[in-house]
Amino acid sequence: IGEKERVWTVANGHPISRNVGPFFEIPHAEMYGEFFDIPEPDVLVFVSWFAGGDVFRSGCCWQRGFGRVFYFAPGHETYPIYQDHNVQQVIINACNWAAEHEKPDVTFGHVPEPLEKLNGR
């Protein structure tokens, strides 16, 4: 119904919240509410409040193996949410966060075993 969404930053020191204030508002958004059946996030970065009173975990981070996953709820095919500078900043930060971490040296499609393991140590 195009409710106002207030996105609260709840992990101020997290790289995804860099250059984003304590909250920002989206004038018209599609409302999401809890219960949201997802695994417990490793880090909850954003929580949304909607004008109708609902709240939603709207920015969640997970580390899975060598990969990083960020779920960000704001966005809609009808409302111009992606034009909001705060939303754009979160997406930029999330891309940088997901790309910037230690990765193994991959050779021929696999991660090489440590020499100690190969030599039976």
N, CA, C and O atoms as a printed pandas DataFrame, in Angstrom:
     atom_number atom_name residue_name chain_id  residue_number  x_coord  y_coord  z_coord
0              1         N          ILE        A               1    0.816   -1.214    0.000
1              2        CA          ILE        A               1    0.000    0.000    0.000
2              3         C          ILE        A               1    0.854    1.270    0.000
3              4         O          ILE        A               1    0.327    2.378    0.095
4              5         N          GLY        A               2    2.156    1.103   -0.106
5              6        CA          GLY        A               2    3.028    2.263   -0.186
6              7         C          GLY        A               2    3.250    2.968    1.136
7              8         O          GLY        A               2    3.263    4.197    1.193
8              9         N          GLU        A               3    3.426    2.193    2.208
9             10        CA          GLU        A               3    3.665    2.785    3.525
10            11         C          GLU        A               3    5.050    3.411    3.599
11            12         O          GLU        A               3    5.956    3.048    2.849
12            13         N          LYS        A               4    5.195    4.371    4.531
13            14        CA          LYS        A               4    6.513    4.912    4.833
14            15         C          LYS        A               4    7.327    3.830    5.546
15            16         O          LYS        A               4    6.813    3.131    6.420
16            17         N          GLU        A               5    8.604    3.699    5.165
17            18        CA          GLU        A               5    9.521    2.756    5.808
18            19         C          GLU        A               5   10.673    3.550    6.404
19            20         O          GLU        A               5   11.310    4.347    5.715
20            21         N          ARG        A               6   10.933    3.330    7.678
21            22        CA          ARG        A               6   12.110    3.912    8.334
22            23         C          ARG        A               6   13.094    2.771    8.552
23            24         O          ARG        A               6   12.782    1.797    9.238
24            25         N          VAL        A               7   14.279    2.893    7.968
25            26        CA          VAL        A               7   15.319    1.867    8.060
26            27         C          VAL        A               7   16.317    2.313    9.126
27            28         O          VAL        A               7   17.023    3.307    8.954
28            29         N          TRP        A               8   16.367    1.563   10.231
29            30        CA          TRP        A               8   17.259    1.875   11.351
30            31         C          TRP        A               8   18.561    1.104   11.204
31            32         O          TRP        A               8   18.552   -0.092   10.914
32            33         N          THR        A               9   19.673    1.789   11.404
33            34        CA          THR        A               9   20.986    1.146   11.445
34            35         C          THR        A               9   21.194    0.616   12.854
35            36         O          THR        A               9   21.197    1.385   13.815
36            37         N          VAL        A              10   21.369   -0.705   12.981
37            38        CA          VAL        A              10   21.554   -1.308   14.299
38            39         C          VAL        A              10   22.949   -1.893   14.476
39            40         O          VAL        A              10   23.261   -2.419   15.544
40            41         N          ALA        A              11   23.794   -1.812   13.451
41            42        CA          ALA        A              11   25.200   -2.235   13.533
42            43         C          ALA        A              11   26.045   -1.088   12.984
43            44         O          ALA        A              11   26.543   -1.146   11.859
44            45         N          ASN        A              12   26.196   -0.047   13.801
45            46        CA          ASN        A              12   26.863    1.178   13.353
46            47         C          ASN        A              12   28.285    0.970   12.856
47            48         O          ASN        A              12   28.706    1.670   11.935
48            49         N          GLY        A              13   29.036    0.046   13.419
49            50        CA          GLY        A              13   30.418   -0.151   13.022
50            51         C          GLY        A              13   30.609   -1.087   11.844
51            52         O          GLY        A              13   31.739   -1.287   11.396
52            53         N          HIS        A              14   29.544   -1.660   11.337
53            54        CA          HIS        A              14   29.675   -2.619   10.241
54            55         C          HIS        A              14   29.968   -1.896    8.931
55            56         O          HIS        A              14   29.409   -0.827    8.684
56            57         N          PRO        A              15   30.849   -2.467    8.070
57            58        CA          PRO        A              15   31.179   -1.809    6.803
58            59         C          PRO        A              15   29.974   -1.513    5.916
59            60         O          PRO        A              15   30.014   -0.558    5.141
60            61         N          ILE        A              16   28.912   -2.298    6.007
61            62        CA          ILE        A              16   27.737   -2.052    5.167
62            63         C          ILE        A              16   26.988   -0.795    5.610
63            64         O          ILE        A              16   26.267   -0.201    4.808
64            65         N          SER        A              17   27.142   -0.382    6.855
65            66        CA          SER        A              17   26.464    0.827    7.333
66            67         C          SER        A              17   27.326    2.085    7.190
67            68         O          SER        A              17   26.922    3.158    7.639
68            69         N          ARG        A              18   28.501    1.969    6.576
69            70        CA          ARG        A              18   29.391    3.123    6.393
70            71         C          ARG        A              18   28.690    4.214    5.580
71            72         O          ARG        A              18   28.070    3.939    4.553
72            73         N          ASN        A              19   28.800    5.442    6.052
73            74        CA          ASN        A              19   28.208    6.631    5.403
74            75         C          ASN        A              19   26.684    6.587    5.321
75            76         O          ASN        A              19   26.083    7.247    4.474
76            77         N          VAL        A              20   26.067    5.810    6.201
77            78        CA          VAL        A              20   24.607    5.778    6.329
78            79         C          VAL        A              20   24.306    6.240    7.749
79            80         O          VAL        A              20   24.948    5.784    8.695
80            81         N          GLY        A              21   23.356    7.124    7.907
81            82        CA          GLY        A              21   23.044    7.674    9.225
82            83         C          GLY        A              21   22.392    6.669   10.151
83            84         O          GLY        A              21   22.294    5.486    9.823
84            85         N          PRO        A              22   21.943    7.139   11.318
85            86        CA          PRO        A              22   21.284    6.238   12.267
86            87         C          PRO        A              22   19.981    5.664   11.725
87            88         O          PRO        A              22   19.547    4.592   12.146
88            89         N          PHE        A              23   19.355    6.383   10.787
89            90        CA          PHE        A              23   18.174    5.880   10.086
90            91         C          PHE        A              23   17.995    6.694    8.808
91            92         O          PHE        A              23   18.542    7.788    8.666
92            93         N          PHE        A              24   17.217    6.138    7.885
93            94        CA          PHE        A              24   16.761    6.896    6.728
94            95         C          PHE        A              24   15.348    6.445    6.410
95            96         O          PHE        A              24   14.927    5.354    6.793
96            97         N          GLU        A              25   14.618    7.307    5.700
97            98        CA          GLU        A              25   13.221    7.015    5.409
98            99         C          GLU        A              25   12.985    6.863    3.916
99           100         O          GLU        A              25   13.561    7.574    3.093
100          101         N          ILE        A              26   12.132    5.928    3.602
101          102        CA          ILE        A              26   11.669    5.698    2.239
102          103         C          ILE        A              26   10.176    6.048    2.263
103          104         O          ILE        A              26    9.402    5.409    2.976
104          105         N          PRO        A              27    9.769    7.063    1.485
105          106        CA          PRO        A              27    8.383    7.553    1.594
106          107         C          PRO        A              27    7.310    6.522    1.262
107          108         O          PRO        A              27    6.261    6.493    1.905
108          109         N          HIS        A              28    7.564    5.673    0.263
109          110        CA          HIS        A              28    6.563    4.679   -0.147
110          111         C          HIS        A              28    7.285    3.357   -0.390
111          112         O          HIS        A              28    8.179    3.271   -1.233
112          113         N          ALA        A              29    6.890    2.336    0.350
113          114        CA          ALA        A              29    7.546    1.032    0.236
114          115         C          ALA        A              29    6.521   -0.077    0.415
115          116         O          ALA        A              29    5.450    0.124    0.987
116          117         N          GLU        A              30    6.874   -1.236   -0.081
117          118        CA          GLU        A              30    6.053   -2.421    0.152
118          119         C          GLU        A              30    6.392   -2.930    1.547
119          120         O          GLU        A              30    7.566   -3.104    1.876
120          121         N          MET        A              31    5.382   -3.168    2.360
121          122        CA          MET        A              31    5.592   -3.567    3.746
122          123         C          MET        A              31    5.920   -5.053    3.846
123          124         O          MET        A              31    5.266   -5.892    3.227
124          125         N          TYR        A              32    6.936   -5.357    4.632
125          126        CA          TYR        A              32    7.269   -6.734    5.008
126          127         C          TYR        A              32    7.218   -6.796    6.523
127          128         O          TYR        A              32    7.505   -5.806    7.196
128          129         N          GLY        A              33    6.855   -7.955    7.067
129          130        CA          GLY        A              33    6.791   -8.098    8.513
130          131         C          GLY        A              33    7.291   -9.449    8.958
131          132         O          GLY        A              33    7.449  -10.374    8.161
132          133         N          GLU        A              34    7.535   -9.541   10.240
133          134        CA          GLU        A              34    7.965  -10.798   10.837
134          135         C          GLU        A              34    6.733  -11.673   11.060
135          136         O          GLU        A              34    5.645  -11.138   11.273
136          137         N          PHE        A              35    6.855  -12.876   11.023
137          138        CA          PHE        A              35    7.929  -13.833   11.060
138          139         C          PHE        A              35    8.541  -13.995    9.666
139          140         O          PHE        A              35    7.839  -14.264    8.691
140          141         N          PHE        A              36    9.863  -13.826    9.593
141          142        CA          PHE        A              36   10.615  -13.972    8.355
142          143         C          PHE        A              36   11.458  -15.224    8.547
143          144         O          PHE        A              36   12.406  -15.217    9.332
144          145         N          ASP        A              37   11.127  -16.285    7.850
145          146        CA          ASP        A              37   11.708  -17.607    8.080
146          147         C          ASP        A              37   13.064  -17.741    7.389
147          148         O          ASP        A              37   13.179  -18.350    6.326
148          149         N          ILE        A              38   14.080  -17.163    8.013
149          150        CA          ILE        A              38   15.456  -17.207    7.503
150          151         C          ILE        A              38   16.361  -17.700    8.624
151          152         O          ILE        A              38   15.976  -17.642    9.792
152          153         N          PRO        A              39   17.573  -18.190    8.290
153          154        CA          PRO        A              39   18.511  -18.531    9.354
154          155         C          PRO        A              39   18.867  -17.284   10.164
155          156         O          PRO        A              39   18.837  -16.169    9.645
156          157         N          GLU        A              40   19.197  -17.479   11.416
157          158        CA          GLU        A              40   19.621  -16.364   12.256
158          159         C          GLU        A              40   20.800  -15.665   11.584
159          160         O          GLU        A              40   21.795  -16.320   11.274
160          161         N          PRO        A              41   20.721  -14.358   11.350
161          162        CA          PRO        A              41   21.844  -13.663   10.704
162          163         C          PRO        A              41   23.086  -13.678   11.592
163          164         O          PRO        A              41   22.990  -13.645   12.819
164          165         N          ASP        A              42   24.251  -13.729   10.948
165          166        CA          ASP        A              42   25.498  -13.568   11.694
166          167         C          ASP        A              42   25.574  -12.144   12.240
167          168         O          ASP        A              42   26.007  -11.925   13.371
168          169         N          VAL        A              43   25.150  -11.188   11.428
169          170        CA          VAL        A              43   25.084   -9.784   11.845
170          171         C          VAL        A              43   23.781   -9.194   11.295
171          172         O          VAL        A              43   23.466   -9.348   10.115
172          173         N          LEU        A              44   23.047   -8.531   12.153
173          174        CA          LEU        A              44   21.870   -7.778   11.737
174          175         C          LEU        A              44   22.305   -6.323   11.612
175          176         O          LEU        A              44   22.672   -5.700   12.608
176          177         N          VAL        A              45   22.268   -5.775   10.403
177          178        CA          VAL        A              45   22.756   -4.421   10.149
178          179         C          VAL        A              45   21.620   -3.403   10.159
179          180         O          VAL        A              45   21.787   -2.296   10.671
180          181         N          PHE        A              46   20.459   -3.768    9.595
181          182        CA          PHE        A              46   19.332   -2.842    9.509
182          183         C          PHE        A              46   18.037   -3.512    9.963
183          184         O          PHE        A              46   17.820   -4.703    9.742
184          185         N          VAL        A              47   17.179   -2.709   10.607
185          186        CA          VAL        A              47   15.831   -3.122   10.976
186          187         C          VAL        A              47   14.891   -2.048   10.438
187          188         O          VAL        A              47   15.148   -0.856   10.611
188          189         N          SER        A              48   13.813   -2.458    9.791
189          190        CA          SER        A              48   12.848   -1.505    9.250
190          191         C          SER        A              48   11.600   -1.438   10.112
191          192         O          SER        A              48   11.137   -2.437   10.661
192          193         N          TRP        A              49   11.079   -0.236   10.210
193          194        CA          TRP        A              49    9.789    0.029   10.845
194          195         C          TRP        A              49    8.891    0.628    9.777
195          196         O          TRP        A              49    9.319    1.478    8.996
196          197         N          PHE        A              50    7.653    0.182    9.747
197          198        CA          PHE        A              50    6.690    0.678    8.769
198          199         C          PHE        A              50    5.609    1.482    9.479
199          200         O          PHE        A              50    5.332    1.261   10.658
200          201         N          ALA        A              51    4.995    2.426    8.747
201          202        CA          ALA        A              51    4.007    3.334    9.323
202          203         C          ALA        A              51    2.840    2.593    9.975
203          204         O          ALA        A              51    2.217    3.108   10.904
204          205         N          GLY        A              52    2.545    1.396    9.496
205          206        CA          GLY        A              52    1.472    0.606   10.097
206          207         C          GLY        A              52    1.854   -0.073   11.396
207          208         O          GLY        A              52    1.013   -0.705   12.036
208          209         N          GLY        A              53    3.127    0.048   11.799
209          210        CA          GLY        A              53    3.586   -0.510   13.072
210          211         C          GLY        A              53    4.410   -1.780   12.959
211          212         O          GLY        A              53    4.984   -2.229   13.951
212          213         N          ASP        A              54    4.479   -2.369   11.772
213          214        CA          ASP        A              54    5.261   -3.598   11.603
214          215         C          ASP        A              54    6.758   -3.298   11.609
215          216         O          ASP        A              54    7.187   -2.209   11.228
216          217         N          VAL        A              55    7.547   -4.286   12.048
217          218        CA          VAL        A              55    9.008   -4.214   11.989
218          219         C          VAL        A              55    9.518   -5.418   11.215
219          220         O          VAL        A              55    8.835   -6.436   11.102
220          221         N          PHE        A              56   10.744   -5.285   10.678
221          222        CA          PHE        A              56   11.283   -6.325    9.812
222          223         C          PHE        A              56   12.805   -6.266    9.829
223          224         O          PHE        A              56   13.394   -5.186    9.780
224          225         N          ARG        A              57   13.439   -7.442    9.898
225          226        CA          ARG        A              57   14.905   -7.520    9.791
226          227         C          ARG        A              57   15.266   -7.290    8.321
227          228         O          ARG        A              57   15.181   -8.207    7.505
228          229         N          SER        A              58   15.666   -6.075    7.996
229          230        CA          SER        A              58   15.793   -5.700    6.589
230          231         C          SER        A              58   17.220   -5.676    6.060
231          232         O          SER        A              58   17.414   -5.430    4.869
232          233         N          GLY        A              59   18.218   -5.918    6.888
233          234        CA          GLY        A              59   19.605   -5.976    6.423
234          235         C          GLY        A              59   20.357   -7.034    7.201
235          236         O          GLY        A              59   20.763   -6.794    8.338
236          237         N          CYS        A              60   20.551   -8.214    6.599
237          238        CA          CYS        A              60   21.114   -9.371    7.299
238          239         C          CYS        A              60   22.367   -9.871    6.592
239          240         O          CYS        A              60   22.415   -9.919    5.362
240          241         N          CYS        A              61   23.389  -10.247    7.377
241          242        CA          CYS        A              61   24.650  -10.754    6.828
242          243         C          CYS        A              61   24.901  -12.187    7.289
243          244         O          CYS        A              61   24.596  -12.565    8.421
244          245         N          TRP        A              62   25.467  -12.967    6.373
245          246        CA          TRP        A              62   25.909  -14.327    6.682
246          247         C          TRP        A              62   27.256  -14.580    6.021
247          248         O          TRP        A              62   27.558  -14.037    4.958
248          249         N          GLN        A              63   28.056  -15.414    6.672
249          250        CA          GLN        A              63   29.284  -15.949    6.079
250          251         C          GLN        A              63   29.011  -17.435    5.872
251          252         O          GLN        A              63   28.647  -18.142    6.812
252          253         N          ARG        A              64   29.186  -17.900    4.650
253          254        CA          ARG        A              64   28.976  -19.316    4.327
254          255         C          ARG        A              64   30.191  -19.813    3.579
255          256         O          ARG        A              64   30.391  -19.475    2.412
256          257         N          GLY        A              65   31.016  -20.626    4.256
257          258        CA          GLY        A              65   32.245  -21.093    3.642
258          259         C          GLY        A              65   33.114  -19.909    3.284
259          260         O          GLY        A              65   33.432  -19.088    4.144
260          261         N          PHE        A              66   33.503  -19.812    2.024
261          262        CA          PHE        A              66   34.324  -18.698    1.570
262          263         C          PHE        A              66   33.469  -17.550    1.020
263          264         O          PHE        A              66   34.010  -16.566    0.515
264          265         N          GLY        A              67   32.142  -17.667    1.114
265          266        CA          GLY        A              67   31.268  -16.641    0.549
266          267         C          GLY        A              67   30.584  -15.809    1.607
267          268         O          GLY        A              67   30.429  -16.225    2.756
268          269         N          ARG        A              68   30.182  -14.637    1.198
269          270        CA          ARG        A              68   29.420  -13.734    2.054
270          271         C          ARG        A              68   28.089  -13.427    1.381
271          272         O          ARG        A              68   28.013  -13.267    0.163
272          273         N          VAL        A              69   27.040  -13.348    2.200
273          274        CA          VAL        A              69   25.696  -13.090    1.705
274          275         C          VAL        A              69   25.132  -11.905    2.475
275          276         O          VAL        A              69   25.245  -11.842    3.699
276          277         N          PHE        A              70   24.518  -10.960    1.750
277          278        CA          PHE        A              70   23.816   -9.847    2.381
278          279         C          PHE        A              70   22.412   -9.777    1.803
279          280         O          PHE        A              70   22.240   -9.695    0.587
280          281         N          TYR        A              71   21.417   -9.808    2.668
281          282        CA          TYR        A              71   20.024   -9.624    2.270
282          283         C          TYR        A              71   19.618   -8.211    2.643
283          284         O          TYR        A              71   19.791   -7.792    3.788
284          285         N          PHE        A              72   19.080   -7.477    1.682
285          286        CA          PHE        A              72   18.597   -6.119    1.927
286          287         C          PHE        A              72   17.178   -6.025    1.387
287          288         O          PHE        A              72   16.951   -6.237    0.196
288          289         N          ALA        A              73   16.224   -5.709    2.253
289          290        CA          ALA        A              73   14.815   -5.749    1.874
290          291         C          ALA        A              73   14.349   -4.589    0.994
291          292         O          ALA        A              73   13.599   -4.833    0.049
292          293         N          PRO        A              74   14.752   -3.333    1.252
293          294        CA          PRO        A              74   14.169   -2.243    0.459
294          295         C          PRO        A              74   14.372   -2.418   -1.038
295          296         O          PRO        A              74   15.463   -2.742   -1.506
296          297         N          GLY        A              75   13.312   -2.200   -1.758
297          298        CA          GLY        A              75   13.335   -2.306   -3.211
298          299         C          GLY        A              75   11.957   -2.724   -3.700
299          300         O          GLY        A              75   11.290   -3.546   -3.070
300          301         N          HIS        A              76   11.536   -2.161   -4.816
301          302        CA          HIS        A              76   10.198   -2.462   -5.330
302          303         C          HIS        A              76   10.144   -2.102   -6.799
303          304         O          HIS        A              76   10.792   -1.150   -7.234
304          305         N          GLU        A              77    9.379   -2.852   -7.561
305          306        CA          GLU        A              77    9.299   -2.611   -9.003
306          307         C          GLU        A              77    8.499   -1.351   -9.345
307          308         O          GLU        A              77    8.640   -0.826  -10.449
308          309         N          THR        A              78    7.670   -0.856   -8.436
309          310        CA          THR        A              78    6.835    0.308   -8.714
310          311         C          THR        A              78    7.397    1.592   -8.112
311          312         O          THR        A              78    7.373    2.640   -8.758
312          313         N          TYR        A              79    7.897    1.521   -6.895
313          314        CA          TYR        A              79    8.378    2.701   -6.191
314          315         C          TYR        A              79    9.851    2.950   -6.533
315          316         O          TYR        A              79   10.601    1.994   -6.729
316          317         N          PRO        A              80   10.280    4.220   -6.608
317          318        CA          PRO        A              80   11.659    4.546   -7.014
318          319         C          PRO        A              80   12.672    4.410   -5.872
319          320         O          PRO        A              80   13.464    5.323   -5.639
320          321         N          ILE        A              81   12.653    3.305   -5.176
321          322        CA          ILE        A              81   13.486    3.105   -3.993
322          323         C          ILE        A              81   14.970    3.069   -4.350
323          324         O          ILE        A              81   15.801    3.563   -3.588
324          325         N          TYR        A              82   15.308    2.491   -5.496
325          326        CA          TYR        A              82   16.723    2.379   -5.866
326          327         C          TYR        A              82   17.337    3.717   -6.241
327          328         O          TYR        A              82   18.552    3.804   -6.420
328          329         N          GLN        A              83   16.528    4.761   -6.363
329          330        CA          GLN        A              83   17.056    6.098   -6.624
330          331         C          GLN        A              83   17.444    6.829   -5.343
331          332         O          GLN        A              83   18.077    7.883   -5.403
332          333         N          ASP        A              84   17.076    6.289   -4.199
333          334        CA          ASP        A              84   17.414    6.880   -2.906
334          335         C          ASP        A              84   18.915    6.752   -2.663
335          336         O          ASP        A              84   19.469    5.661   -2.797
336          337         N          HIS        A              85   19.579    7.847   -2.309
337          338        CA          HIS        A              85   21.045    7.810   -2.141
338          339         C          HIS        A              85   21.480    6.896   -0.997
339          340         O          HIS        A              85   22.555    6.301   -1.069
340          341         N          ASN        A              86   20.671    6.772    0.055
341          342        CA          ASN        A              86   21.020    5.856    1.149
342          343         C          ASN        A              86   20.959    4.405    0.698
343          344         O          ASN        A              86   21.829    3.605    1.044
344          345         N          VAL        A              87   19.941    4.067   -0.067
345          346        CA          VAL        A              87   19.815    2.707   -0.595
346          347         C          VAL        A              87   20.995    2.403   -1.511
347          348         O          VAL        A              87   21.574    1.318   -1.440
348          349         N          GLN        A              88   21.352    3.347   -2.364
349          350        CA          GLN        A              88   22.504    3.156   -3.245
350          351         C          GLN        A              88   23.789    2.982   -2.440
351          352         O          GLN        A              88   24.629    2.156   -2.795
352          353         N          GLN        A              89   23.954    3.752   -1.356
353          354        CA          GLN        A              89   25.144    3.625   -0.516
354          355         C          GLN        A              89   25.208    2.246    0.127
355          356         O          GLN        A              89   26.278    1.638    0.179
356          357         N          VAL        A              90   24.080    1.745    0.616
357          358        CA          VAL        A              90   24.048    0.406    1.224
358          359         C          VAL        A              90   24.445   -0.646    0.189
359          360         O          VAL        A              90   25.224   -1.548    0.499
360          361         N          ILE        A              91   23.928   -0.546   -1.022
361          362        CA          ILE        A              91   24.256   -1.534   -2.060
362          363         C          ILE        A              91   25.738   -1.485   -2.406
363          364         O          ILE        A              91   26.369   -2.532   -2.554
364          365         N          ILE        A              92   26.304   -0.292   -2.538
365          366        CA          ILE        A              92   27.744   -0.156   -2.800
366          367         C          ILE        A              92   28.546   -0.771   -1.654
367          368         O          ILE        A              92   29.472   -1.549   -1.884
368          369         N          ASN        A              93   28.184   -0.416   -0.418
369          370        CA          ASN        A              93   28.894   -0.957    0.751
370          371         C          ASN        A              93   28.795   -2.474    0.812
371          372         O          ASN        A              93   29.772   -3.150    1.133
372          373         N          ALA        A              94   27.618   -3.011    0.505
373          374        CA          ALA        A              94   27.424   -4.464    0.561
374          375         C          ALA        A              94   28.275   -5.172   -0.485
375          376         O          ALA        A              94   28.850   -6.226   -0.212
376          377         N          CYS        A              95   28.355   -4.600   -1.673
377          378        CA          CYS        A              95   29.206   -5.202   -2.717
378          379         C          CYS        A              95   30.665   -5.203   -2.289
379          380         O          CYS        A              95   31.367   -6.199   -2.467
380          381         N          ASN        A              96   31.120   -4.097   -1.728
381          382        CA          ASN        A              96   32.510   -4.027   -1.256
382          383         C          ASN        A              96   32.757   -5.003   -0.113
383          384         O          ASN        A              96   33.794   -5.666   -0.076
384          385         N          TRP        A              97   31.817   -5.095    0.814
385          386        CA          TRP        A              97   31.955   -6.020    1.950
386          387         C          TRP        A              97   32.028   -7.471    1.462
387          388         O          TRP        A              97   32.850   -8.251    1.944
388          389         N          ALA        A              98   31.175   -7.824    0.515
389          390        CA          ALA        A              98   31.146   -9.205    0.024
390          391         C          ALA        A              98   32.421   -9.546   -0.742
391          392         O          ALA        A              98   32.856  -10.697   -0.731
392          393         N          ALA        A              99   33.020   -8.569   -1.401
393          394        CA          ALA        A              99   34.204   -8.825   -2.225
394          395         C          ALA        A              99   35.496   -8.782   -1.429
395          396         O          ALA        A              99   36.470   -9.426   -1.818
396          397         N          GLU        A             100   35.537   -8.045   -0.329
397          398        CA          GLU        A             100   36.774   -7.816    0.406
398          399         C          GLU        A             100   36.911   -8.754    1.599
399          400         O          GLU        A             100   36.575   -8.387    2.725
400          401         N          HIS        A             101   37.398   -9.947    1.353
401          402        CA          HIS        A             101   37.755  -10.832    2.442
402          403         C          HIS        A             101   38.749  -11.857    1.911
403          404         O          HIS        A             101   38.895  -12.039    0.702
404          405         N          GLU        A             102   39.426  -12.519    2.837
405          406        CA          GLU        A             102   40.445  -13.485    2.417
406          407         C          GLU        A             102   39.816  -14.634    1.665
407          408         O          GLU        A             102   38.798  -15.198    2.067
408          409         N          LYS        A             103   40.447  -14.954    0.576
409          410        CA          LYS        A             103   39.974  -16.060   -0.253
410          411         C          LYS        A             103   41.130  -17.040   -0.432
411          412         O          LYS        A             103   42.287  -16.619   -0.449
412          413         N          PRO        A             104   40.852  -18.309   -0.564
413          414        CA          PRO        A             104   41.927  -19.268   -0.800
414          415         C          PRO        A             104   42.432  -19.160   -2.234
415          416         O          PRO        A             104   41.735  -18.647   -3.109
416          417         N          ASP        A             105   43.636  -19.642   -2.466
417          418        CA          ASP        A             105   44.127  -19.764   -3.827
418          419         C          ASP        A             105   43.459  -20.974   -4.460
419          420         O          ASP        A             105   43.654  -22.100   -4.002
420          421         N          VAL        A             106   42.681  -20.755   -5.499
421          422        CA          VAL        A             106   41.963  -21.837   -6.155
422          423         C          VAL        A             106   42.725  -22.233   -7.408
423          424         O          VAL        A             106   43.069  -21.386   -8.233
424          425         N          THR        A             107   42.987  -23.539   -7.545
425          426        CA          THR        A             107   43.710  -24.049   -8.698
426          427         C          THR        A             107   42.876  -25.134   -9.351
427          428         O          THR        A             107   42.484  -26.096   -8.689
428          429         N          PHE        A             108   42.600  -24.994  -10.639
429          430        CA          PHE        A             108   41.848  -25.981  -11.398
430          431         C          PHE        A             108   40.521  -26.331  -10.736
431          432         O          PHE        A             108   40.124  -27.496  -10.708
432          433         N          GLY        A             109   39.839  -25.328  -10.205
433          434        CA          GLY        A             109   38.500  -25.516   -9.678
434          435         C          GLY        A             109   38.426  -26.127   -8.291
435          436         O          GLY        A             109   37.340  -26.512   -7.856
436          437         N          HIS        A             110   39.546  -26.228   -7.578
437          438        CA          HIS        A             110   39.470  -26.729   -6.211
438          439         C          HIS        A             110   40.428  -25.955   -5.322
439          440         O          HIS        A             110   41.332  -25.267   -5.796
440          441         N          VAL        A             111   40.207  -26.086   -4.022
441          442        CA          VAL        A             111   41.085  -25.447   -3.052
442          443         C          VAL        A             111   42.167  -26.450   -2.700
443          444         O          VAL        A             111   41.852  -27.540   -2.222
444          445         N          PRO        A             112   43.449  -26.116   -2.924
445          446        CA          PRO        A             112   44.513  -27.077   -2.647
446          447         C          PRO        A             112   44.609  -27.411   -1.156
447          448         O          PRO        A             112   44.381  -26.560   -0.296
448          449         N          GLU        A             113   44.949  -28.657   -0.875
449          450        CA          GLU        A             113   45.146  -29.104    0.503
450          451         C          GLU        A             113   46.475  -28.544    1.015
451          452         O          GLU        A             113   47.416  -28.389    0.236
452          453         N          PRO        A             114   46.565  -28.238    2.319
453          454        CA          PRO        A             114   47.853  -27.811    2.873
454          455         C          PRO        A             114   48.887  -28.924    2.714
455          456         O          PRO        A             114   48.537  -30.103    2.749
456          457         N          LEU        A             115   50.150  -28.557    2.539
457          458        CA          LEU        A             115   51.215  -29.545    2.349
458          459         C          LEU        A             115   51.290  -30.520    3.514
459          460         O          LEU        A             115   51.547  -31.706    3.306
460          461         N          GLU        A             116   51.069  -30.044    4.737
461          462        CA          GLU        A             116   51.143  -30.930    5.903
462          463         C          GLU        A             116   50.133  -32.076    5.769
463          464         O          GLU        A             116   50.441  -33.222    6.098
464          465         N          LYS        A             117   48.941  -31.765    5.290
465          466        CA          LYS        A             117   47.907  -32.782    5.142
466          467         C          LYS        A             117   48.267  -33.762    4.033
467          468         O          LYS        A             117   48.039  -34.964    4.171
468          469         N          LEU        A             118   48.830  -33.257    2.928
469          470        CA          LEU        A             118   49.221  -34.132    1.833
470          471         C          LEU        A             118   50.366  -35.063    2.221
471          472         O          LEU        A             118   50.428  -36.191    1.732
472          473         N          ASN        A             119   51.271  -34.615    3.088
473          474        CA          ASN        A             119   52.402  -35.422    3.528
474          475         C          ASN        A             119   52.067  -36.307    4.718
475          476         O          ASN        A             119   52.951  -36.967    5.266
476          477         N          GLY        A             120   50.799  -36.330    5.127
477          478        CA          GLY        A             120   50.370  -37.211    6.207
478          479         C          GLY        A             120   50.700  -36.688    7.591
479          480         O          GLY        A             120   50.728  -37.471    8.540
480          481         N          ARG        A             121   50.943  -35.436    7.741
481          482        CA          ARG        A             121   51.258  -34.876    9.057
482          483         C          ARG        A             121   50.046  -34.362    9.744
483          484         O          ARG        A             121   50.138  -33.857   10.863
